[in-house]
């Protein structure tokens, strides 16, 4: 079964708008949550990550939020650009094996000019 | 810049045939991984390795074998390819297994089993 659920499956926003992607999980032992960005024909690349001891991490136009009580995380992209059009994956890992990642099913983002 | 290269980038295989996907990294990383990507499922871990001559099972190891003959090379082997193994396969490497550790992915190998 999918350990990390991601929504929406696809999303279109206008250039300059704010994009919000969300993920949820059940296993409370997960404590590391990276987001990966994948362009067509390429492998995923790390975009931003957060540990469960934090509730927010910001990197330029990208911010990830973590809600431990609700077991949810989100990725916000402000001032979305056409170059942000890609598929975004949230992931989770735990304990002694932070590198063993469980990925969500991905959100395909299209930013229209 | 991290470099993970996969070969072949694309392959058509017949059902029941043997397929070997190869991965080479020049990052001097200890950990290497094979993931499978299917539409609607994201990426799922097949096998990984943290040292040469040793491999570990991931979430979906059935029907796959892995081989790590050296730190730089990691292969995924499908002894009897099946239609359900049609997918895009990604190799990745990482320095270690600790938090903040980035996985560096290759460009993927598209496998079609007919």
Short mmCIF file of C-alpha atoms in Angstrom, two decimals:
data_model
loop_
_atom_site.label_atom_id
_atom_site.label_comp_id
_atom_site.label_asym_id
_atom_site.label_seq_id
_atom_site.Cartn_x
_atom_site.Cartn_y
_atom_site.Cartn_z
CA UNK A 1 0.00 0.00 0.00
CA UNK A 2 1.08 3.56 -0.59
CA UNK A 3 2.84 4.75 2.54
CA UNK A 4 2.82 8.36 1.42
CA UNK A 5 -0.23 9.83 -0.30
CA UNK A 6 0.10 12.88 -2.49
CA UNK A 7 -2.42 15.24 -4.05
CA UNK A 8 -3.42 16.54 -6.45
CA UNK A 9 -2.29 14.25 -9.25
CA UNK A 10 -1.97 17.23 -11.57
CA UNK A 11 -2.27 20.96 -11.21
CA UNK A 12 -2.23 23.98 -13.52
CA UNK A 13 -1.51 27.47 -12.22
CA UNK A 14 -0.92 30.81 -13.87
CA UNK A 15 2.49 32.42 -13.92
CA UNK A 16 2.94 34.51 -10.78
CA UNK A 17 0.45 32.49 -8.77
CA UNK A 18 0.99 30.34 -5.70
CA UNK A 19 1.19 26.58 -6.01
CA UNK A 20 0.28 24.31 -3.09
CA UNK A 21 1.03 20.59 -3.11
CA UNK A 22 0.11 18.30 -0.23
CA UNK A 23 1.10 14.92 1.16
CA UNK A 24 -0.07 12.79 4.05
CA UNK A 25 1.25 9.69 5.78
CA UNK A 26 0.19 7.25 8.49
CA UNK A 27 3.42 5.92 9.96
CA UNK A 28 4.37 8.15 12.88
CA UNK A 29 7.96 6.85 12.81
CA UNK A 30 8.64 8.83 9.63
CA UNK A 31 10.76 11.83 10.55
CA UNK A 32 12.51 13.04 7.41
CA UNK A 33 10.56 14.48 4.49
CA UNK A 34 12.28 15.55 1.26
CA UNK A 35 10.63 16.92 -1.87
CA UNK A 36 12.07 15.95 -5.25
CA UNK A 37 11.54 17.75 -8.54
CA UNK A 38 11.59 15.88 -11.84
CA UNK A 39 11.68 17.39 -15.32
CA UNK A 40 10.66 15.26 -18.33
CA UNK A 41 13.41 12.89 -19.41
CA UNK A 42 15.45 13.46 -16.27
CA UNK A 43 15.87 11.82 -12.91
CA UNK A 44 14.40 13.42 -9.78
CA UNK A 45 16.51 15.99 -7.96
CA UNK A 46 16.26 17.13 -4.36
CA UNK A 47 14.39 20.42 -4.04
CA UNK A 48 13.94 20.94 -0.31
CA UNK A 49 13.66 18.80 2.80
CA UNK A 50 12.47 19.05 6.39
CA UNK A 51 12.94 17.10 9.60
CA UNK A 52 10.02 16.40 11.91
CA UNK A 53 11.53 18.65 14.61
CA UNK A 54 10.71 21.64 12.39
CA UNK A 55 7.41 22.92 11.07
CA UNK A 56 8.67 25.10 8.24
CA UNK A 57 11.64 25.36 5.93
CA UNK A 58 12.12 27.98 3.28
CA UNK A 59 14.41 28.13 0.25
CA UNK A 60 13.79 31.07 -2.01
CA UNK A 61 10.35 30.74 -3.59
CA UNK A 62 9.88 27.25 -2.15
CA UNK A 63 8.60 26.57 1.36
CA UNK A 64 7.72 23.24 2.92
CA UNK A 65 5.43 22.98 5.94
CA UNK A 66 5.16 20.03 8.31
CA UNK A 67 2.23 19.28 10.62
CA UNK A 68 3.16 16.44 12.95
CA UNK A 69 -0.24 16.22 14.64
CA UNK A 70 -2.10 15.85 11.36
CA UNK A 71 0.70 13.86 9.68
CA UNK A 72 0.68 16.18 6.71
CA UNK A 73 3.22 18.17 4.77
CA UNK A 74 2.92 20.66 1.99
CA UNK A 75 5.04 22.46 -0.57
CA UNK A 76 4.27 26.07 -1.43
CA UNK A 77 5.72 27.76 -4.49
CA UNK A 78 5.20 31.50 -4.63
CA UNK A 79 5.48 33.53 -7.83
CA UNK A 80 5.26 30.31 -9.86
CA UNK A 81 7.21 30.38 -13.13
CA UNK A 82 6.87 28.34 -16.35
CA UNK A 83 10.28 26.88 -15.52
CA UNK A 84 8.73 25.33 -12.40
CA UNK A 85 6.63 23.05 -14.61
CA UNK A 86 7.68 19.58 -13.52
CA UNK A 87 6.54 16.61 -11.48
CA UNK A 88 6.99 16.97 -7.73
CA UNK A 89 7.35 14.05 -5.38
CA UNK A 90 7.15 14.11 -1.62
CA UNK A 91 8.92 11.35 0.24
CA UNK A 92 9.42 10.10 3.77
CA UNK A 93 11.96 8.06 5.67
CA UNK A 94 12.68 7.06 9.23
CA UNK A 95 15.16 6.24 11.90
CA UNK A 96 18.47 4.66 11.03
CA UNK A 97 17.73 4.46 7.32
CA UNK A 98 16.99 8.00 6.23
CA UNK A 99 18.12 7.06 2.75
CA UNK A 100 15.37 4.46 2.26
CA UNK A 101 12.73 6.79 0.89
CA UNK A 102 9.04 6.09 0.42
CA UNK A 103 7.77 8.30 -2.39
CA UNK A 104 4.33 9.70 -3.04
CA UNK A 105 2.77 9.21 -6.45
CA UNK A 106 3.74 12.67 -7.65
CA UNK A 107 2.02 15.87 -8.76
CA UNK A 108 2.47 17.09 -12.30
CA UNK A 109 2.59 20.89 -12.19
CA UNK A 110 2.04 23.05 -15.24
CA UNK A 111 2.60 26.79 -14.96
CA UNK A 112 0.92 28.66 -17.78
CA UNK A 113 2.39 31.99 -18.91
CA UNK B 1 28.50 17.82 -9.55
CA UNK B 2 27.31 14.31 -8.82
CA UNK B 3 27.27 11.98 -11.79
CA UNK B 4 25.21 8.82 -12.12
CA UNK B 5 25.02 7.27 -15.56
CA UNK B 6 22.75 4.44 -16.63
CA UNK B 7 22.81 2.10 -19.59
CA UNK B 8 20.99 1.33 -21.69
CA UNK B 9 18.75 4.39 -21.68
CA UNK B 10 16.08 2.45 -23.49
CA UNK B 11 15.48 -1.21 -24.17
CA UNK B 12 12.85 -3.51 -25.61
CA UNK B 13 12.99 -7.03 -24.20
CA UNK B 14 11.00 -10.15 -24.89
CA UNK B 15 9.01 -11.91 -22.20
CA UNK B 16 11.13 -14.55 -20.50
CA UNK B 17 14.39 -13.01 -21.60
CA UNK B 18 17.19 -11.75 -19.39
CA UNK B 19 17.71 -8.03 -18.94
CA UNK B 20 20.61 -6.28 -17.24
CA UNK B 21 20.47 -2.58 -16.43
CA UNK B 22 23.78 -1.00 -15.48
CA UNK B 23 24.63 1.99 -13.35
CA UNK B 24 27.95 3.77 -12.84
CA UNK B 25 28.65 6.59 -10.40
CA UNK B 26 31.69 8.82 -10.13
CA UNK B 27 30.67 10.41 -6.82
CA UNK B 28 32.64 8.11 -4.55
CA UNK B 29 29.36 7.42 -2.74
CA UNK B 30 28.90 4.34 -0.60
CA UNK B 31 25.18 3.88 -1.18
CA UNK B 32 23.52 2.99 -4.48
CA UNK B 33 19.87 2.28 -5.24
CA UNK B 34 17.54 0.99 -7.92
CA UNK B 35 14.06 2.50 -8.10
CA UNK B 36 11.19 1.71 -10.40
CA UNK B 37 8.82 4.44 -11.62
CA UNK B 38 5.30 3.72 -12.79
CA UNK B 39 2.59 6.23 -13.52
CA UNK B 40 0.47 6.67 -10.42
CA UNK B 41 2.94 4.94 -8.11
CA UNK B 42 5.81 7.35 -7.87
CA UNK B 43 9.16 5.67 -7.27
CA UNK B 44 9.47 2.36 -5.46
CA UNK B 45 12.73 0.96 -4.10
CA UNK B 46 13.79 -2.40 -5.55
CA UNK B 47 17.29 -3.01 -4.15
CA UNK B 48 20.04 -0.97 -2.61
CA UNK B 49 23.63 -1.47 -1.53
CA UNK B 50 25.97 0.23 0.91
CA UNK B 51 29.15 -1.67 0.12
CA UNK B 52 30.63 -3.65 -2.74
CA UNK B 53 29.61 -7.32 -2.95
CA UNK B 54 26.55 -6.76 -0.76
CA UNK B 55 22.96 -5.87 -1.63
CA UNK B 56 19.78 -5.29 0.34
CA UNK B 57 16.15 -5.79 -0.59
CA UNK B 58 13.88 -2.79 -0.91
CA UNK B 59 10.10 -2.68 -1.04
CA UNK B 60 9.55 -4.58 -4.30
CA UNK B 61 12.48 -7.01 -4.82
CA UNK B 62 10.51 -9.92 -6.30
CA UNK B 63 11.59 -10.71 -9.86
CA UNK B 64 14.78 -8.65 -9.57
CA UNK B 65 18.35 -9.35 -8.58
CA UNK B 66 21.07 -6.81 -7.94
CA UNK B 67 24.83 -6.92 -8.13
CA UNK B 68 27.42 -4.49 -6.73
CA UNK B 69 30.82 -5.64 -8.01
CA UNK B 70 32.55 -2.38 -7.07
CA UNK B 71 31.80 0.89 -5.32
CA UNK B 72 31.18 2.56 -8.69
CA UNK B 73 28.93 -0.03 -10.33
CA UNK B 74 25.50 -1.39 -9.48
CA UNK B 75 23.44 -3.59 -11.80
CA UNK B 76 19.80 -4.62 -11.81
CA UNK B 77 19.08 -8.03 -13.32
CA UNK B 78 15.77 -9.36 -14.55
CA UNK B 79 16.37 -13.08 -15.08
CA UNK B 80 12.95 -13.73 -16.64
CA UNK B 81 11.46 -10.47 -17.82
CA UNK B 82 7.69 -10.15 -17.60
CA UNK B 83 5.18 -7.71 -19.05
CA UNK B 84 4.58 -6.25 -15.58
CA UNK B 85 8.21 -5.13 -15.42
CA UNK B 86 7.67 -2.56 -18.14
CA UNK B 87 8.63 0.69 -16.41
CA UNK B 88 11.28 3.37 -16.10
CA UNK B 89 14.14 2.37 -13.82
CA UNK B 90 16.26 4.88 -11.95
CA UNK B 91 19.59 4.36 -10.31
CA UNK B 92 20.71 6.69 -7.54
CA UNK B 93 23.63 7.16 -5.19
CA UNK B 94 24.13 8.86 -1.85
CA UNK B 95 26.99 9.58 0.52
CA UNK B 96 25.48 7.78 3.48
CA UNK B 97 22.17 6.98 5.15
CA UNK B 98 21.78 10.00 7.42
CA UNK B 99 19.29 12.80 7.33
CA UNK B 100 20.03 15.67 5.01
CA UNK B 101 21.56 13.11 2.72
CA UNK B 102 20.73 13.72 -0.92
CA UNK B 103 19.99 10.99 -3.44
CA UNK B 104 21.52 11.72 -6.84
CA UNK B 105 19.55 10.08 -9.61
CA UNK B 106 20.58 9.00 -13.08
CA UNK B 107 18.48 9.88 -16.12
CA UNK B 108 16.58 6.62 -16.12
CA UNK B 109 16.34 3.49 -18.26
CA UNK B 110 13.06 2.90 -20.04
CA UNK B 111 12.31 -0.81 -20.30
CA UNK B 112 9.51 -2.19 -22.44
CA UNK B 113 8.80 -5.90 -22.20
CA UNK B 114 6.81 -7.35 -25.10
#
